[in-house]
């Protein structure tokens, strides 16, 4: 520490001019002086040097991935009301519904909202992606640094967006539309061991799930914008939960397969909730090998793909979570870890 006194006109470490200290300089300051002293600065260990409202230049220019997801996806709104929300910065409106089950799900989201965690989500500053495969990133809130599983947070946000837009989703049109049974077969074959444990053949599992989806095609289309043509048995459209984000369509076979065993088709509320959970899981970010037991592509992700994925996490997912996520306390149990606190770090280094 500098033992000498700094004079007026000197510049401190933050680039601010130092004012005369009346007591230290021996010059008395009249009580009725018109000169107002500057407010006392916070100690450096309590300073927050960034703002959640800051915008970087790279946020305005999305990098283009080199793989299949570089192709534009045809997204259309499902109604005139949805069409009006496409302006940048507008909130996704809550759809109108008389269904008690959906209103109950909306009430549960509000009831489970954790106040302290919500403040972190709404006022965080993004630091960087730690691991794309594990969906880990660092964020700062006030003087604390957190390691978060953004995959889990994004999945919960997509579920809440699904409940919010129930019956009024935009659509991701698939061109050309793939056959339902072919996609389900791809996923079932990957799950080879689990199929053997069920005592059913691959063909029987595929036929059972395909029939279930075709029989409920009207419900899936009307409420969830999952359009399956019952004549051609092809998937023509999928729900769009967030206009700026397109899910990894490599996971479509897994999504369709899970519509069989993972959905409670017997109870209305449970059916809607489990379906919305599966749609949210389909939208969860991450490479294919994060979700199913497959080998990553030879050579791994290209540099362009990684750059595009990280840009999407920082400039699409985290801003969307600020706007739409009402985080429940359950996410604090394993998906958010405080890794540093600035005042504590100052105490440690002061001893050195």
Short mmCIF file of C-alpha atoms in Angstrom, two decimals:
data_model
loop_
_atom_site.label_atom_id
_atom_site.label_comp_id
_atom_site.label_asym_id
_atom_site.label_seq_id
_atom_site.Cartn_x
_atom_site.Cartn_y
_atom_site.Cartn_z
CA UNK A 1 0.00 0.00 0.00
CA UNK A 2 1.20 3.53 -0.81
CA UNK A 3 2.05 5.35 2.44
CA UNK A 4 2.14 8.79 0.76
CA UNK A 5 -0.92 11.00 0.44
CA UNK A 6 -2.37 11.71 -2.99
CA UNK A 7 -3.00 15.32 -3.95
CA UNK A 8 -5.87 16.91 -5.81
CA UNK A 9 -5.41 16.45 -9.50
CA UNK A 10 -3.80 13.01 -9.09
CA UNK A 11 -5.56 10.17 -10.85
CA UNK A 12 -6.56 7.01 -8.99
CA UNK A 13 -6.48 3.44 -10.34
CA UNK A 14 -9.97 3.78 -11.81
CA UNK A 15 -9.05 6.87 -13.80
CA UNK A 16 -10.92 9.25 -11.46
CA UNK A 17 -9.42 12.51 -10.25
CA UNK A 18 -8.64 12.57 -6.51
CA UNK A 19 -10.22 15.43 -4.53
CA UNK A 20 -8.38 17.30 -1.72
CA UNK A 21 -8.89 15.81 1.72
CA UNK A 22 -9.58 18.81 3.99
CA UNK A 23 -8.30 17.18 7.13
CA UNK A 24 -5.18 15.73 5.54
CA UNK A 25 -4.16 18.95 3.80
CA UNK A 26 -4.58 21.10 6.90
CA UNK A 27 -7.06 23.37 5.15
CA UNK A 28 -10.39 23.79 6.88
CA UNK A 29 -13.59 23.65 4.85
CA UNK A 30 -16.44 25.92 5.96
CA UNK A 31 -19.60 24.08 7.02
CA UNK A 32 -21.70 26.22 4.72
CA UNK A 33 -19.36 25.73 1.77
CA UNK A 34 -21.13 25.39 -1.59
CA UNK A 35 -18.60 22.80 -2.65
CA UNK A 36 -20.15 19.34 -2.22
CA UNK A 37 -17.89 16.41 -1.60
CA UNK A 38 -18.24 13.42 -3.88
CA UNK A 39 -20.05 10.39 -2.40
CA UNK A 40 -17.79 7.77 -0.91
CA UNK A 41 -16.74 5.09 -3.40
CA UNK A 42 -17.46 1.43 -2.67
CA UNK A 43 -14.51 -0.71 -1.73
CA UNK A 44 -12.98 -2.53 -4.72
CA UNK A 45 -14.12 -5.93 -3.44
CA UNK A 46 -17.73 -4.72 -3.58
CA UNK A 47 -17.52 -3.13 -7.04
CA UNK A 48 -19.51 -4.60 -9.91
CA UNK A 49 -17.78 -3.50 -13.09
CA UNK A 50 -20.23 -4.89 -15.64
CA UNK A 51 -23.91 -4.45 -16.36
CA UNK A 52 -26.60 -6.88 -17.52
CA UNK A 53 -27.76 -4.20 -19.99
CA UNK A 54 -24.41 -4.04 -21.83
CA UNK A 55 -24.50 -5.22 -25.44
CA UNK A 56 -21.48 -6.46 -27.35
CA UNK A 57 -20.86 -6.02 -31.06
CA UNK A 58 -20.71 -9.77 -31.73
CA UNK A 59 -24.30 -10.15 -30.43
CA UNK A 60 -25.50 -8.48 -33.64
CA UNK A 61 -23.82 -10.94 -36.02
CA UNK A 62 -24.65 -14.63 -35.67
CA UNK A 63 -21.94 -16.99 -37.01
CA UNK A 64 -23.14 -19.64 -39.45
CA UNK A 65 -22.56 -23.30 -38.52
CA UNK A 66 -20.98 -25.56 -41.15
CA UNK A 67 -23.30 -28.55 -40.63
CA UNK A 68 -26.90 -29.41 -41.52
CA UNK A 69 -28.36 -26.86 -39.14
CA UNK A 70 -26.99 -24.08 -41.34
CA UNK A 71 -29.99 -24.55 -43.63
CA UNK A 72 -32.83 -22.14 -42.83
CA UNK A 73 -35.91 -23.66 -41.25
CA UNK A 74 -39.35 -22.59 -42.45
CA UNK A 75 -41.16 -21.27 -39.37
CA UNK A 76 -44.73 -20.08 -39.59
CA UNK A 77 -47.02 -18.73 -36.87
CA UNK A 78 -50.09 -20.81 -36.06
CA UNK A 79 -52.51 -17.87 -35.79
CA UNK A 80 -52.84 -14.15 -36.41
CA UNK A 81 -52.17 -13.53 -32.72
CA UNK A 82 -48.87 -15.41 -32.99
CA UNK A 83 -48.02 -13.47 -36.16
CA UNK A 84 -48.16 -10.18 -34.28
CA UNK A 85 -45.48 -11.21 -31.78
CA UNK A 86 -42.62 -11.48 -34.25
CA UNK A 87 -41.31 -7.97 -33.65
CA UNK A 88 -37.88 -8.02 -32.03
CA UNK A 89 -38.01 -7.57 -28.26
CA UNK A 90 -41.71 -8.34 -27.87
CA UNK A 91 -42.78 -10.77 -25.17
CA UNK A 92 -44.35 -14.04 -26.26
CA UNK A 93 -48.03 -13.57 -25.29
CA UNK A 94 -49.88 -16.00 -23.06
CA UNK A 95 -52.56 -17.88 -24.99
CA UNK A 96 -56.18 -17.82 -23.84
CA UNK A 97 -57.60 -21.14 -22.67
CA UNK A 98 -60.55 -22.34 -20.62
CA UNK A 99 -58.88 -25.66 -19.81
CA UNK A 100 -58.57 -26.03 -16.05
CA UNK A 101 -55.57 -28.36 -16.41
CA UNK A 102 -53.50 -25.73 -18.27
CA UNK A 103 -54.49 -22.94 -15.88
CA UNK A 104 -53.42 -25.22 -13.02
CA UNK A 105 -50.02 -25.79 -14.66
CA UNK A 106 -49.57 -22.02 -15.06
CA UNK A 107 -50.46 -21.46 -11.41
CA UNK A 108 -47.96 -24.12 -10.34
CA UNK A 109 -45.14 -22.38 -12.24
CA UNK A 110 -45.87 -19.10 -10.44
CA UNK A 111 -46.15 -20.81 -7.06
CA UNK A 112 -42.81 -22.64 -7.43
CA UNK A 113 -40.89 -19.52 -8.52
CA UNK A 114 -37.86 -18.93 -6.26
CA UNK A 115 -37.38 -15.19 -5.61
CA UNK A 116 -33.62 -15.13 -4.99
CA UNK A 117 -32.85 -17.43 -7.90
CA UNK A 118 -35.12 -15.34 -10.15
CA UNK A 119 -33.06 -12.25 -9.39
CA UNK A 120 -29.88 -14.07 -10.41
CA UNK A 121 -31.45 -15.19 -13.70
CA UNK A 122 -32.91 -11.76 -14.50
CA UNK A 123 -29.83 -9.70 -13.59
CA UNK A 124 -26.93 -12.01 -14.41
CA UNK A 125 -24.00 -11.16 -16.66
CA UNK A 126 -22.90 -13.94 -19.01
CA UNK A 127 -19.21 -14.81 -18.59
CA UNK A 128 -18.68 -17.74 -20.96
CA UNK A 129 -19.37 -21.33 -21.97
CA UNK A 130 -17.31 -23.86 -20.02
CA UNK A 131 -18.37 -27.11 -21.73
CA UNK A 132 -20.78 -27.48 -24.67
CA UNK A 133 -21.32 -31.21 -24.24
CA UNK A 134 -22.10 -30.91 -20.52
CA UNK A 135 -24.01 -27.63 -21.09
CA UNK A 136 -22.03 -25.71 -18.47
CA UNK A 137 -21.48 -21.95 -18.39
CA UNK A 138 -20.30 -19.25 -15.98
CA UNK A 139 -22.47 -16.27 -15.05
CA UNK A 140 -21.90 -13.38 -12.69
CA UNK A 141 -24.45 -11.81 -10.37
CA UNK A 142 -23.38 -8.91 -8.16
CA UNK A 143 -19.99 -9.97 -6.73
CA UNK A 144 -20.62 -13.72 -7.06
CA UNK A 145 -19.66 -16.14 -9.84
CA UNK A 146 -21.87 -19.17 -10.59
CA UNK A 147 -21.39 -22.34 -12.63
CA UNK A 148 -24.77 -23.22 -14.15
CA UNK A 149 -26.11 -26.12 -16.17
CA UNK A 150 -27.74 -24.00 -18.87
CA UNK A 151 -29.22 -27.14 -20.47
CA UNK A 152 -31.42 -27.75 -17.42
CA UNK A 153 -32.35 -24.07 -17.15
CA UNK A 154 -33.19 -23.89 -20.86
CA UNK A 155 -35.28 -27.07 -20.66
CA UNK A 156 -37.34 -25.62 -17.80
CA UNK A 157 -37.73 -22.35 -19.76
CA UNK A 158 -38.97 -24.23 -22.83
CA UNK A 159 -41.47 -26.13 -20.68
CA UNK A 160 -42.77 -22.85 -19.28
CA UNK A 161 -42.93 -21.36 -22.79
CA UNK A 162 -44.94 -24.41 -23.84
CA UNK A 163 -47.42 -23.92 -21.01
CA UNK A 164 -47.54 -20.20 -21.82
CA UNK A 165 -48.33 -20.72 -25.52
CA UNK A 166 -50.49 -23.83 -25.18
CA UNK A 167 -52.65 -24.24 -28.31
CA UNK A 168 -51.00 -21.29 -30.06
CA UNK A 169 -47.53 -22.42 -31.10
CA UNK A 170 -45.68 -21.41 -34.22
CA UNK A 171 -44.74 -24.28 -36.55
CA UNK A 172 -41.46 -25.59 -37.87
CA UNK A 173 -42.33 -27.02 -41.29
CA UNK A 174 -40.35 -30.08 -42.37
CA UNK A 175 -39.49 -30.27 -46.07
CA UNK A 176 -39.61 -33.01 -47.21
CA UNK A 177 -41.71 -34.56 -44.41
CA UNK A 178 -40.05 -37.74 -43.04
CA UNK A 179 -41.99 -40.99 -42.38
CA UNK A 180 -42.95 -41.46 -38.72
CA UNK A 181 -42.17 -45.17 -38.59
CA UNK A 182 -38.72 -44.72 -40.16
CA UNK A 183 -37.70 -42.12 -37.57
CA UNK A 184 -39.03 -44.20 -34.67
CA UNK A 185 -37.15 -47.25 -35.96
CA UNK A 186 -33.87 -45.30 -35.96
CA UNK A 187 -34.36 -44.39 -32.30
CA UNK A 188 -35.56 -47.84 -31.22
CA UNK A 189 -32.54 -49.53 -32.80
CA UNK A 190 -30.23 -47.27 -30.79
CA UNK A 191 -32.08 -48.40 -27.64
CA UNK A 192 -31.35 -52.07 -28.46
CA UNK A 193 -30.71 -53.34 -24.93
CA UNK A 194 -33.76 -51.64 -23.42
CA UNK A 195 -35.97 -53.08 -26.17
CA UNK A 196 -34.72 -56.59 -25.36
CA UNK A 197 -35.54 -56.04 -21.69
CA UNK A 198 -39.14 -55.13 -22.62
CA UNK A 199 -39.57 -58.55 -24.24
CA UNK A 200 -40.83 -56.97 -27.50
CA UNK A 201 -39.24 -57.08 -30.92
CA UNK A 202 -38.04 -53.89 -32.63
CA UNK A 203 -40.81 -54.21 -35.24
CA UNK A 204 -43.52 -54.50 -32.60
CA UNK A 205 -42.25 -51.49 -30.64
CA UNK A 206 -42.10 -49.39 -33.82
CA UNK A 207 -45.64 -50.38 -34.87
CA UNK A 208 -47.05 -49.76 -31.38
CA UNK A 209 -45.59 -46.23 -31.04
CA UNK A 210 -46.43 -45.33 -34.66
CA UNK A 211 -50.08 -46.37 -34.20
CA UNK A 212 -50.32 -44.44 -30.94
CA UNK A 213 -49.07 -41.25 -32.59
CA UNK A 214 -51.33 -41.65 -35.63
CA UNK A 215 -54.38 -42.31 -33.45
CA UNK A 216 -53.74 -39.06 -31.53
CA UNK A 217 -52.68 -36.97 -34.53
CA UNK A 218 -55.64 -34.57 -34.15
CA UNK A 219 -54.84 -33.78 -30.50
CA UNK A 220 -51.12 -33.37 -31.24
CA UNK A 221 -51.86 -30.96 -34.08
CA UNK A 222 -54.56 -28.88 -32.37
CA UNK A 223 -52.82 -28.29 -29.04
CA UNK A 224 -49.09 -28.81 -29.75
CA UNK A 225 -48.58 -28.04 -33.48
CA UNK A 226 -47.12 -31.53 -34.03
CA UNK A 227 -48.65 -32.21 -37.44
CA UNK A 228 -48.66 -35.84 -38.55
CA UNK A 229 -50.41 -36.71 -41.81
CA UNK A 230 -52.57 -39.76 -41.08
CA UNK A 231 -52.76 -40.72 -44.77
CA UNK A 232 -49.07 -40.53 -45.67
CA UNK A 233 -47.89 -41.24 -42.07
CA UNK A 234 -45.33 -38.43 -42.31
CA UNK A 235 -44.33 -35.68 -39.86
CA UNK A 236 -45.09 -32.35 -41.53
CA UNK A 237 -44.55 -29.83 -38.71
CA UNK A 238 -43.19 -29.41 -35.19
CA UNK A 239 -43.87 -26.76 -32.52
CA UNK A 240 -41.74 -23.60 -32.41
CA UNK A 241 -41.39 -22.44 -28.80
CA UNK A 242 -38.96 -19.57 -29.38
CA UNK A 243 -38.76 -17.78 -32.71
CA UNK A 244 -35.00 -17.22 -32.54
CA UNK A 245 -34.19 -20.85 -31.69
CA UNK A 246 -34.43 -24.09 -33.68
CA UNK A 247 -33.98 -27.41 -31.85
CA UNK A 248 -31.44 -29.97 -33.02
CA UNK A 249 -33.48 -31.93 -35.58
CA UNK A 250 -31.04 -34.85 -35.30
CA UNK A 251 -32.96 -35.64 -32.11
CA UNK A 252 -36.35 -35.93 -33.87
CA UNK A 253 -36.28 -39.79 -33.91
CA UNK A 254 -35.70 -39.85 -30.14
CA UNK A 255 -38.48 -37.28 -29.60
CA UNK A 256 -41.05 -39.32 -31.55
CA UNK A 257 -40.05 -42.56 -29.87
CA UNK A 258 -40.46 -41.01 -26.40
CA UNK A 259 -44.04 -39.98 -27.24
CA UNK A 260 -44.92 -43.62 -26.60
CA UNK A 261 -43.54 -44.67 -23.19
CA UNK A 262 -43.01 -41.22 -21.61
CA UNK A 263 -46.53 -39.77 -21.99
CA UNK A 264 -49.40 -40.37 -19.57
CA UNK A 265 -52.28 -40.62 -22.05
CA UNK A 266 -54.91 -41.53 -19.43
CA UNK A 267 -55.25 -38.24 -17.49
CA UNK A 268 -55.71 -34.82 -19.16
CA UNK A 269 -53.45 -32.74 -16.91
CA UNK A 270 -50.75 -35.42 -16.73
CA UNK A 271 -50.96 -35.89 -20.51
CA UNK A 272 -50.48 -32.18 -21.22
CA UNK A 273 -47.70 -31.82 -18.67
CA UNK A 274 -45.70 -34.85 -19.84
CA UNK A 275 -46.14 -33.86 -23.51
CA UNK A 276 -44.92 -30.34 -22.80
CA UNK A 277 -41.99 -31.78 -20.83
CA UNK A 278 -41.03 -33.95 -23.81
CA UNK A 279 -41.28 -30.99 -26.20
CA UNK A 280 -39.05 -29.00 -23.82
CA UNK A 281 -36.57 -31.90 -23.62
CA UNK A 282 -36.48 -31.99 -27.44
CA UNK A 283 -35.59 -28.27 -27.42
CA UNK A 284 -32.85 -28.70 -24.81
CA UNK A 285 -29.48 -27.54 -26.23
CA UNK A 286 -26.56 -29.88 -26.70
CA UNK A 287 -24.93 -32.19 -29.25
CA UNK A 288 -26.63 -35.50 -30.12
CA UNK A 289 -24.10 -37.57 -28.13
CA UNK A 290 -25.21 -35.73 -24.97
CA UNK A 291 -28.62 -37.43 -25.18
CA UNK A 292 -28.12 -40.88 -26.69
CA UNK A 293 -25.32 -43.41 -26.70
CA UNK A 294 -23.70 -42.65 -30.05
CA UNK A 295 -20.15 -41.90 -31.03
CA UNK A 296 -19.45 -38.24 -31.83
CA UNK A 297 -18.84 -37.49 -35.49
CA UNK A 298 -15.32 -38.12 -36.75
CA UNK A 299 -13.09 -35.21 -35.92
CA UNK A 300 -15.69 -33.81 -33.50
CA UNK A 301 -17.37 -30.47 -34.00
CA UNK A 302 -15.83 -28.04 -36.43
CA UNK A 303 -14.60 -24.70 -35.13
CA UNK A 304 -17.46 -22.97 -36.96
CA UNK A 305 -20.04 -25.24 -35.32
CA UNK A 306 -18.63 -24.63 -31.85
CA UNK A 307 -18.53 -20.89 -32.42
CA UNK A 308 -22.16 -20.90 -33.63
CA UNK A 309 -23.29 -23.04 -30.68
CA UNK A 310 -21.59 -20.75 -28.15
CA UNK A 311 -23.06 -17.67 -29.81
CA UNK A 312 -26.53 -19.21 -29.60
CA UNK A 313 -26.09 -20.00 -25.90
CA UNK A 314 -24.93 -16.46 -25.08
CA UNK A 315 -27.12 -14.36 -27.36
CA UNK A 316 -30.31 -16.43 -27.69
CA UNK A 317 -30.78 -18.77 -24.73
CA UNK A 318 -29.53 -16.65 -21.83
CA UNK A 319 -31.40 -13.47 -22.93
CA UNK A 320 -34.54 -15.60 -23.37
CA UNK A 321 -34.11 -17.02 -19.86
CA UNK A 322 -33.91 -13.48 -18.49
CA UNK A 323 -37.33 -12.79 -20.01
CA UNK A 324 -39.26 -16.04 -19.60
CA UNK A 325 -37.77 -18.32 -16.95
CA UNK A 326 -39.42 -18.45 -13.53
CA UNK A 327 -36.88 -20.78 -11.91
CA UNK A 328 -38.11 -23.27 -9.30
CA UNK A 329 -36.06 -24.06 -6.21
CA UNK A 330 -35.43 -27.59 -7.53
CA UNK A 331 -32.90 -26.23 -10.08
CA UNK A 332 -30.71 -24.98 -7.22
CA UNK A 333 -30.15 -28.53 -5.99
CA UNK A 334 -27.72 -29.60 -8.70
CA UNK A 335 -27.72 -27.17 -11.63
CA UNK A 336 -26.35 -23.97 -10.02
CA UNK A 337 -23.13 -23.82 -7.97
CA UNK A 338 -21.46 -20.71 -6.57
CA UNK A 339 -17.76 -20.96 -7.40
CA UNK A 340 -16.43 -17.57 -6.28
CA UNK A 341 -17.28 -14.49 -4.23
CA UNK A 342 -15.25 -11.31 -4.77
CA UNK A 343 -15.01 -10.19 -1.09
CA UNK A 344 -13.78 -13.68 -0.13
CA UNK A 345 -11.11 -13.56 -2.85
CA UNK A 346 -9.87 -10.21 -1.56
CA UNK A 347 -9.51 -11.68 1.94
CA UNK A 348 -7.45 -14.55 0.55
CA UNK A 349 -5.07 -12.34 -1.46
CA UNK A 350 -4.69 -9.82 1.35
CA UNK A 351 -2.93 -12.57 3.33
CA UNK A 352 -0.42 -13.19 0.55
#
